Short mmCIF file of C-alpha atoms and ligand atoms in Angstrom, two decimals:
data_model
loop_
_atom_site.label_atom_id
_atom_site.label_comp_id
_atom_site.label_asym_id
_atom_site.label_seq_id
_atom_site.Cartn_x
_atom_site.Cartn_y
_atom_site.Cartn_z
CA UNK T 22 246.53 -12.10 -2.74
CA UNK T 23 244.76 -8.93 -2.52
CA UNK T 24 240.94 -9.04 -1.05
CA UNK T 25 237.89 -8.60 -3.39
CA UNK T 26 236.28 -6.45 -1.81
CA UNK T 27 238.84 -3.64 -2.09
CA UNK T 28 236.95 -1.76 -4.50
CA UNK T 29 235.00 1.21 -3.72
CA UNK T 30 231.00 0.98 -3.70
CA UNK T 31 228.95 2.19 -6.74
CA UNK T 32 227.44 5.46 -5.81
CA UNK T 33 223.61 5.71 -6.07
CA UNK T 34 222.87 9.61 -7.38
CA UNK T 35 219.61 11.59 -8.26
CA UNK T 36 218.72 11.11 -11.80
CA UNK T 37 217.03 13.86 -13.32
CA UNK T 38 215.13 13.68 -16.32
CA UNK T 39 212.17 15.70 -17.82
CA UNK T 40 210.28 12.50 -18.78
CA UNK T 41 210.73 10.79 -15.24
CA UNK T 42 209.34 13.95 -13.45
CA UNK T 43 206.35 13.74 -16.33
CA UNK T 44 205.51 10.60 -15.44
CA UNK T 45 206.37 11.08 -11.23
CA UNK T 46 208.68 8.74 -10.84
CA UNK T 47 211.37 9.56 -8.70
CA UNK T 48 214.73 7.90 -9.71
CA UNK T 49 218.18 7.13 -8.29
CA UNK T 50 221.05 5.60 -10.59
CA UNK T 51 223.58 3.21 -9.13
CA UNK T 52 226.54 3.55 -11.09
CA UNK T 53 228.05 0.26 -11.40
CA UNK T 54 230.16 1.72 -14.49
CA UNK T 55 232.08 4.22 -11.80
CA UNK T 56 233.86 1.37 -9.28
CA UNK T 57 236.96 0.88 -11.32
CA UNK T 58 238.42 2.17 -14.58
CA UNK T 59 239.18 -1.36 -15.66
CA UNK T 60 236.77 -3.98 -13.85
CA UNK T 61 233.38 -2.29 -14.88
CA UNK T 62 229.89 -2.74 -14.28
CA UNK T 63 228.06 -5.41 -13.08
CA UNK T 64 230.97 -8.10 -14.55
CA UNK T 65 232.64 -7.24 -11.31
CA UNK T 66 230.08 -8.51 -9.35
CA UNK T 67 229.38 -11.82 -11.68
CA UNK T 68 232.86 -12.47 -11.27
CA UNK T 69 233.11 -12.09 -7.39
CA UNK T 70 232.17 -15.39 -6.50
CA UNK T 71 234.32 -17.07 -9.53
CA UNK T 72 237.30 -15.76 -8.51
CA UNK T 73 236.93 -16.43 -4.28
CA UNK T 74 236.78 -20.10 -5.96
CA UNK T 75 239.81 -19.72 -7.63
CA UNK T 76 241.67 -18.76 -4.83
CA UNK T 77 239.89 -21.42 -2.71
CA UNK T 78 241.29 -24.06 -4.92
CA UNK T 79 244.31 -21.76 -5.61
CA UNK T 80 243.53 -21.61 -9.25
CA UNK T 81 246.66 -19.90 -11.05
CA UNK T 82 244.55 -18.47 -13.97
CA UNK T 83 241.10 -18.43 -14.99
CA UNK T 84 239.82 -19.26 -18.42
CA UNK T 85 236.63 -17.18 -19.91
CA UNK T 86 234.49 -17.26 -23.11
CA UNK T 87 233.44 -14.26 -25.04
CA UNK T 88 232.79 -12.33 -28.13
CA UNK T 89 236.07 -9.29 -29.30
CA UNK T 90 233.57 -6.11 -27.04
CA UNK T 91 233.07 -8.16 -24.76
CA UNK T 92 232.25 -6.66 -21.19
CA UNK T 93 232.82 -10.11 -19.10
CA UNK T 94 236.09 -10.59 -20.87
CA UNK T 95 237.52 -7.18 -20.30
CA UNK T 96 236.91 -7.42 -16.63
CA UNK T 97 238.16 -11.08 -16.66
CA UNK T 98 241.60 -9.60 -18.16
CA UNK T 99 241.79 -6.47 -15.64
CA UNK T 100 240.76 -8.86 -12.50
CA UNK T 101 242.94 -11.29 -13.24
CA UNK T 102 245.63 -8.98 -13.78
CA UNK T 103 244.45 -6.93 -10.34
CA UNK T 104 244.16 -10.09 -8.36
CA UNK T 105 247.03 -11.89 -9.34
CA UNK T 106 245.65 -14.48 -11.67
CA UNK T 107 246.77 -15.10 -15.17
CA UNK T 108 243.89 -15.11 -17.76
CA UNK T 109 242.50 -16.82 -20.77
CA UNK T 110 240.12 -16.09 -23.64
CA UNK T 111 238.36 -18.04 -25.85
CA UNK T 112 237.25 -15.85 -28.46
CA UNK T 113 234.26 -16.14 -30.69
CA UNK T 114 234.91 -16.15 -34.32
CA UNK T 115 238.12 -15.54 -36.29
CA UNK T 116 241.20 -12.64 -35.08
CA UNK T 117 240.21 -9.35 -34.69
CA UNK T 118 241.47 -6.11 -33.57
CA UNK T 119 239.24 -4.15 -31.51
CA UNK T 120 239.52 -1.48 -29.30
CA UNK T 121 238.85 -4.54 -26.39
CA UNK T 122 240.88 -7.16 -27.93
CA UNK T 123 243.78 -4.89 -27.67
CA UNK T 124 243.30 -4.24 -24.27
CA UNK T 125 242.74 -7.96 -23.26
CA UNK T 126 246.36 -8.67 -24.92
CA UNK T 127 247.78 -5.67 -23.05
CA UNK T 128 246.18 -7.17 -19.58
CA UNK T 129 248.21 -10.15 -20.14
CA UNK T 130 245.27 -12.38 -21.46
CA UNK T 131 246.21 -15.34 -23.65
CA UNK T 132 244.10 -15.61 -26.50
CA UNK T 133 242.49 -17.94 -28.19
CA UNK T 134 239.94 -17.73 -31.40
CA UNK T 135 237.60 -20.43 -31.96
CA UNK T 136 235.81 -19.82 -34.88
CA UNK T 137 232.20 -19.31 -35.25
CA UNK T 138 231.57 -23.45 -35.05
CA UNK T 139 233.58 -23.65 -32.47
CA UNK T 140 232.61 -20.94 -30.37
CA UNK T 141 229.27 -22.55 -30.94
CA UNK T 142 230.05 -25.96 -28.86
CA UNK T 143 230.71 -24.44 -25.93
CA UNK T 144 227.97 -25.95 -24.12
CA UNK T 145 228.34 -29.02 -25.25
CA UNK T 146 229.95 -31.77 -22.57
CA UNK T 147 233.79 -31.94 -22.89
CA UNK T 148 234.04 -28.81 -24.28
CA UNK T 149 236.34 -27.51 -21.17
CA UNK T 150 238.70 -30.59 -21.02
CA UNK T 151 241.02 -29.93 -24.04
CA UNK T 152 241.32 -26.30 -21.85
CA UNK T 153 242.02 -27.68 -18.66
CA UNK T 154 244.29 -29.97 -20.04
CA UNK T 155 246.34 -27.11 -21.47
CA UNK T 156 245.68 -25.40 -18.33
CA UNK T 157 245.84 -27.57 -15.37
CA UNK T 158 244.13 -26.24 -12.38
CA UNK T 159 242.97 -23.32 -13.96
CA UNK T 160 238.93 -21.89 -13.06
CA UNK T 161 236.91 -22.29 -15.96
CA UNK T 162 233.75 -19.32 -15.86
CA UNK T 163 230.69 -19.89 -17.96
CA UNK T 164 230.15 -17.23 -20.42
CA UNK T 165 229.55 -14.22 -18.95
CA UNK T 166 230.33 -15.52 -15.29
CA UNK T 167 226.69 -16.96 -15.34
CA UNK T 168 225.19 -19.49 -12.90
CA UNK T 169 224.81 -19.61 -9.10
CA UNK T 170 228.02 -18.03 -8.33
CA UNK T 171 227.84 -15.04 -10.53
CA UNK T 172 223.79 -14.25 -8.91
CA UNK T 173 225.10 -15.02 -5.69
CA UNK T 174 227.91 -12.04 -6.57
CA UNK T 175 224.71 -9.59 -7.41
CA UNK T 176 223.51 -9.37 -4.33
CA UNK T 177 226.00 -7.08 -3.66
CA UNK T 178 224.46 -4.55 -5.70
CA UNK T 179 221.60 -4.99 -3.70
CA UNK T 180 223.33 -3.80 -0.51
CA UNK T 181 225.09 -1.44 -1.77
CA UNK T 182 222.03 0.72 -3.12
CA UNK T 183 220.18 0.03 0.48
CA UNK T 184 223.40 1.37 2.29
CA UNK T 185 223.50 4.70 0.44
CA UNK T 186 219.42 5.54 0.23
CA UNK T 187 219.26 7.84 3.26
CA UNK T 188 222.35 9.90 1.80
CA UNK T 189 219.73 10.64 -1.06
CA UNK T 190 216.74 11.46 1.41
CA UNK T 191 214.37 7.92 0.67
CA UNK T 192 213.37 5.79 3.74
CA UNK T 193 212.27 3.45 0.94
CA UNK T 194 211.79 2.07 -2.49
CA UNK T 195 209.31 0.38 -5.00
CA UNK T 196 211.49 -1.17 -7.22
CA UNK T 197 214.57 -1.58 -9.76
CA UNK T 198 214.94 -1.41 -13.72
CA UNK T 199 218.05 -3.12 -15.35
CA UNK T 200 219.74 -4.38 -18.83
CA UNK T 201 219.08 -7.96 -19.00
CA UNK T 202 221.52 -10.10 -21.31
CA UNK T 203 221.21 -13.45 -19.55
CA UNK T 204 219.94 -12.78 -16.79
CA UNK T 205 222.22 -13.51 -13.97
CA UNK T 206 222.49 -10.14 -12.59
CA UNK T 207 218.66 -9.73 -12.37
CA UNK T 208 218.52 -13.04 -10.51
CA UNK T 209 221.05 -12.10 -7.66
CA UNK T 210 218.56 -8.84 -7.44
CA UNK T 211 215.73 -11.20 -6.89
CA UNK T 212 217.75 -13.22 -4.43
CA UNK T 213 218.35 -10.09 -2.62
CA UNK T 214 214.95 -8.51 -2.43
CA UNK T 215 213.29 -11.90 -1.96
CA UNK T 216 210.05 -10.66 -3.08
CA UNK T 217 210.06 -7.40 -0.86
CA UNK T 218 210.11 -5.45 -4.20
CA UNK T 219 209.73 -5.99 -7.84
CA UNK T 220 212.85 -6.13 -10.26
CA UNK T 221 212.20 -5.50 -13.77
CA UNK T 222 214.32 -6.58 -16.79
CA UNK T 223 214.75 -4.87 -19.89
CA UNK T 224 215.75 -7.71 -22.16
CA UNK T 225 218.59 -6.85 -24.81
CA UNK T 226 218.36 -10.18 -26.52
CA UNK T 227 215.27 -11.78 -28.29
CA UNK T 228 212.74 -13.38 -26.06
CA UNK T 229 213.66 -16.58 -27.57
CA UNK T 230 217.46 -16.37 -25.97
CA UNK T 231 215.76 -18.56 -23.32
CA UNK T 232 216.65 -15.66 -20.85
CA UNK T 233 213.00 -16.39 -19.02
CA UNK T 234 213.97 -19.77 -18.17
CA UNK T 235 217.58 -19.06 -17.19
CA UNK T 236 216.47 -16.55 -14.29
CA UNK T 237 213.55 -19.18 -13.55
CA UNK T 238 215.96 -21.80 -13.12
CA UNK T 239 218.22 -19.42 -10.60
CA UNK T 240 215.45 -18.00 -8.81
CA UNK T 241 211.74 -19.69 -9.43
CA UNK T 242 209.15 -17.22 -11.20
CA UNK T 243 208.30 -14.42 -9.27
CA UNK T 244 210.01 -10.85 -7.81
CA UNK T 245 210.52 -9.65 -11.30
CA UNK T 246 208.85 -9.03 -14.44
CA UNK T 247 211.10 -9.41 -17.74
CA UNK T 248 210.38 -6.51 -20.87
CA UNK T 249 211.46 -6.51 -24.25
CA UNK T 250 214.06 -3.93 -25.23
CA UNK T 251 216.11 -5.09 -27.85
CA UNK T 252 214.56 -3.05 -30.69
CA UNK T 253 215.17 -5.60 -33.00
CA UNK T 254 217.88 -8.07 -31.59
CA UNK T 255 220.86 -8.20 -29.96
CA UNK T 256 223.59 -5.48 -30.85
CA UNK T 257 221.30 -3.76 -33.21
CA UNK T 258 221.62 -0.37 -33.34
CA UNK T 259 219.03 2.58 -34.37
CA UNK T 260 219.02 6.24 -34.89
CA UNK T 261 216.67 7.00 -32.28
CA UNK T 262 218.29 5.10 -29.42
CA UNK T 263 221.83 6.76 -30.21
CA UNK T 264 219.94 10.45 -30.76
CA UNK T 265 218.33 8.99 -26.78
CA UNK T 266 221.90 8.12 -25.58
CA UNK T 267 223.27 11.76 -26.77
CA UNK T 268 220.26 14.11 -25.49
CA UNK T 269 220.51 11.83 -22.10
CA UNK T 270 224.20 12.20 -21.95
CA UNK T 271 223.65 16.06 -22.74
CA UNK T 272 221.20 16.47 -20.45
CA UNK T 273 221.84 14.36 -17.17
CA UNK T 274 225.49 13.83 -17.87
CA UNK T 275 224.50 10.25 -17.51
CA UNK T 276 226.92 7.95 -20.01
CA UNK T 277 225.28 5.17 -21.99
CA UNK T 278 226.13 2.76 -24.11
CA UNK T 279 224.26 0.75 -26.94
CA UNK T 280 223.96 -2.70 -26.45
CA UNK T 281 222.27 -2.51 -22.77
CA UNK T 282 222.08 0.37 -20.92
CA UNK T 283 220.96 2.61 -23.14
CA UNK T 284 218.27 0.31 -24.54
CA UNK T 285 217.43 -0.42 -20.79
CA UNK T 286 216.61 3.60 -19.98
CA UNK T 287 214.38 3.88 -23.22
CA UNK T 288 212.69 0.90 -22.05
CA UNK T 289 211.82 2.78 -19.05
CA UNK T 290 211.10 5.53 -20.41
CA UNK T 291 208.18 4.19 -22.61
CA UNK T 292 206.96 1.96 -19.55
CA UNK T 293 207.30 5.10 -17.72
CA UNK T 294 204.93 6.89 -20.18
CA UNK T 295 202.38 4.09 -20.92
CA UNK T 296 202.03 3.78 -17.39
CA UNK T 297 203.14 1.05 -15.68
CA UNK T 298 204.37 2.61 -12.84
CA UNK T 299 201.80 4.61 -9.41
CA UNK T 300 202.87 8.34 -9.69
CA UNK T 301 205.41 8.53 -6.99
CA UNK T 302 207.05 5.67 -7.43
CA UNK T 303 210.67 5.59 -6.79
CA UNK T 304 212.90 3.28 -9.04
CA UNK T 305 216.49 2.49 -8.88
CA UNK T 306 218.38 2.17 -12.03
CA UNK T 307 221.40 -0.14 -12.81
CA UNK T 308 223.90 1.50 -14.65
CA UNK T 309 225.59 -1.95 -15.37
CA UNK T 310 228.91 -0.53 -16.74
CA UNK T 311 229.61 -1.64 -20.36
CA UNK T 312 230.90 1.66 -21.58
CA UNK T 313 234.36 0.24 -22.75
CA UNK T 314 232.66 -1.62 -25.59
CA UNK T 315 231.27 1.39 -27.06
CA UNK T 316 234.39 2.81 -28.52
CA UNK T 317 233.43 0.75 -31.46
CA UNK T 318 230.71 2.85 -32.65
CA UNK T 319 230.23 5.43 -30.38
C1 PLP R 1 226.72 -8.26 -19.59
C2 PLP R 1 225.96 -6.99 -19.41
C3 PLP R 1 224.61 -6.99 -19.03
C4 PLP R 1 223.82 -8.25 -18.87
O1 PLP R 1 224.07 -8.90 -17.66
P1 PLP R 1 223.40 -10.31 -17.38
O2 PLP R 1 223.81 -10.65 -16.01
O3 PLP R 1 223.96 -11.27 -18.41
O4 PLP R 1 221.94 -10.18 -17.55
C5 PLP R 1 224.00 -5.78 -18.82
N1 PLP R 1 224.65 -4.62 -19.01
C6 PLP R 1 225.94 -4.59 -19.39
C7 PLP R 1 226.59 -3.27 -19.61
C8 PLP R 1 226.64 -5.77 -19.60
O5 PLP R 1 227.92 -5.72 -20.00
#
């Protein structure tokens, strides 16, 4: 079985922008998006933990749960399919062909659509055993490769930002700004830092998604601050965050997509400008990856 930590570190680079400077913040992008073609982003590091389990307890495939863009499943499919696991979906909603769900069926991923209802019950108790029955032995991963082990797996990123700052001329930093869908990835940040510096969230779901009490529940309540960014909810999409994500391409040759990332950097942005950060502050931005699911609309 091949070792998980073969893949090459996300590089942490300059990133210039007129409104940062404005506003005298210095900031440094780790690119989470650039350590494989196939297992992007911060799913890697979610997954990490999930899948030293499964060989542990020599799981021969692992079983996720996801929507047809998403991230988590995508890297599922390609890890498994790296690693030497077989894989299994369990879709949201009814068949669809996407630009991801073709890729998860050419990664070998078996698929399986539950509808919206019953997609829905996936939280409920015995909602894994009619799965593990038809998969004996197989690693089931909460959605997203949430929980314990996937923050545990984000401390990584931590380490891997520290280990590349003097390359880029900082003895130090104040803090970090990421895309926060539930959470997990922010928490294994906290874990990291353990209150030496602040991490701030830039929610891309509704407050109400319960994502506050999630990273409480991981971590406690303090070594981050959580902001909205959704602009509206979850997957919504506006004019002026796609005309953001094309002058910021243009301009920094930074790639964004929709969903997160992009609303994570305009969150900054008007943080950035109302002030919530000391002139010379230096920040380090997440890129969490995600850019696969953007072929959809982008
Ligand atoms: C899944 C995802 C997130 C959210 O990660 P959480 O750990 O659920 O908060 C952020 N950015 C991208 C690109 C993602 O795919």
């Amino acid at each position: 079985m091949a070792d998980f930590d073969c893949l090459p570190i996300a590089p942490l680079q300059p990133l210039p922008i007129p409104w940062l400077d404005h506003a005298r913040i210095q900031a440094a992008v780790l690119r989470l998006d650039l350590i494989d073609p196939l297992i992007s982003g911060n799913k890697w590091f979610k997954l990490r933990d999930h899948l030293i389990q499964a060989k542990n307890a020599q799981a021969p495939g692992l079983i996720g749960l996801g929507g047809n863009h998403s991230n988590h499943l995508h890297a599922l499919a390609a890890a498994g399919k790296r690693f030497g696991f077989a894989t299994a979906g369990l879709l949201r909603g009814h068949p669809q062909d996407t630009p991801t769900v073709r890729d998860l069926q050419a990664l070998g991923m078996h698929l399986h659509w539950l509808g919206y209802g019953g997609y829905r019950a996936r939280n409920e108790p015995g909602f894994w055993a009619p799965w593990q029955a038809r998969y004996p032995g197989w690693q089931c991963i909460p959605e997203g490769g949430g929980g314990l082990a996937g923050a545990q797996g984000c401390r990584l990123i931590v380490e891997q930002a520290q280990a590349q700052l003097g390359a880029l001329g900082w003895d130090d930093y104040d803090g970090w700004w990421l895309a926060a869908g539930t959470g997990t990835t922010l928490a294994g940040l906290v874990l990291a830092e353990a209150g030496r510096r602040q991490v701030h969230g830039a929610l891309a779901v509704p407050a109400d998604h319960g994502v506050a009490q999630t990273v409480a529940g991981l971590v406690g309540e303090s070594g981050y601050q959580l902001h909205d960014a959704c602009r509206g909810g979850f997957a919504r999409i506006d004019p002026e965050l796609l005309a953001f994500i094309e002058r910021t391409e243009r301009d920094s040759g930074l790639p964004l997509e929709a969903l997160y990332t992009g609303k994570a950097l305009l969150a900054l942005r008007e943080h950035a400008e109302a002030g919530l950060f000391a002139p010379g502050s230096r920040l380090i931005f997440v890129h969490t990856g995600g850019l696969q699911g953007r072929r959809g609309y982008l």
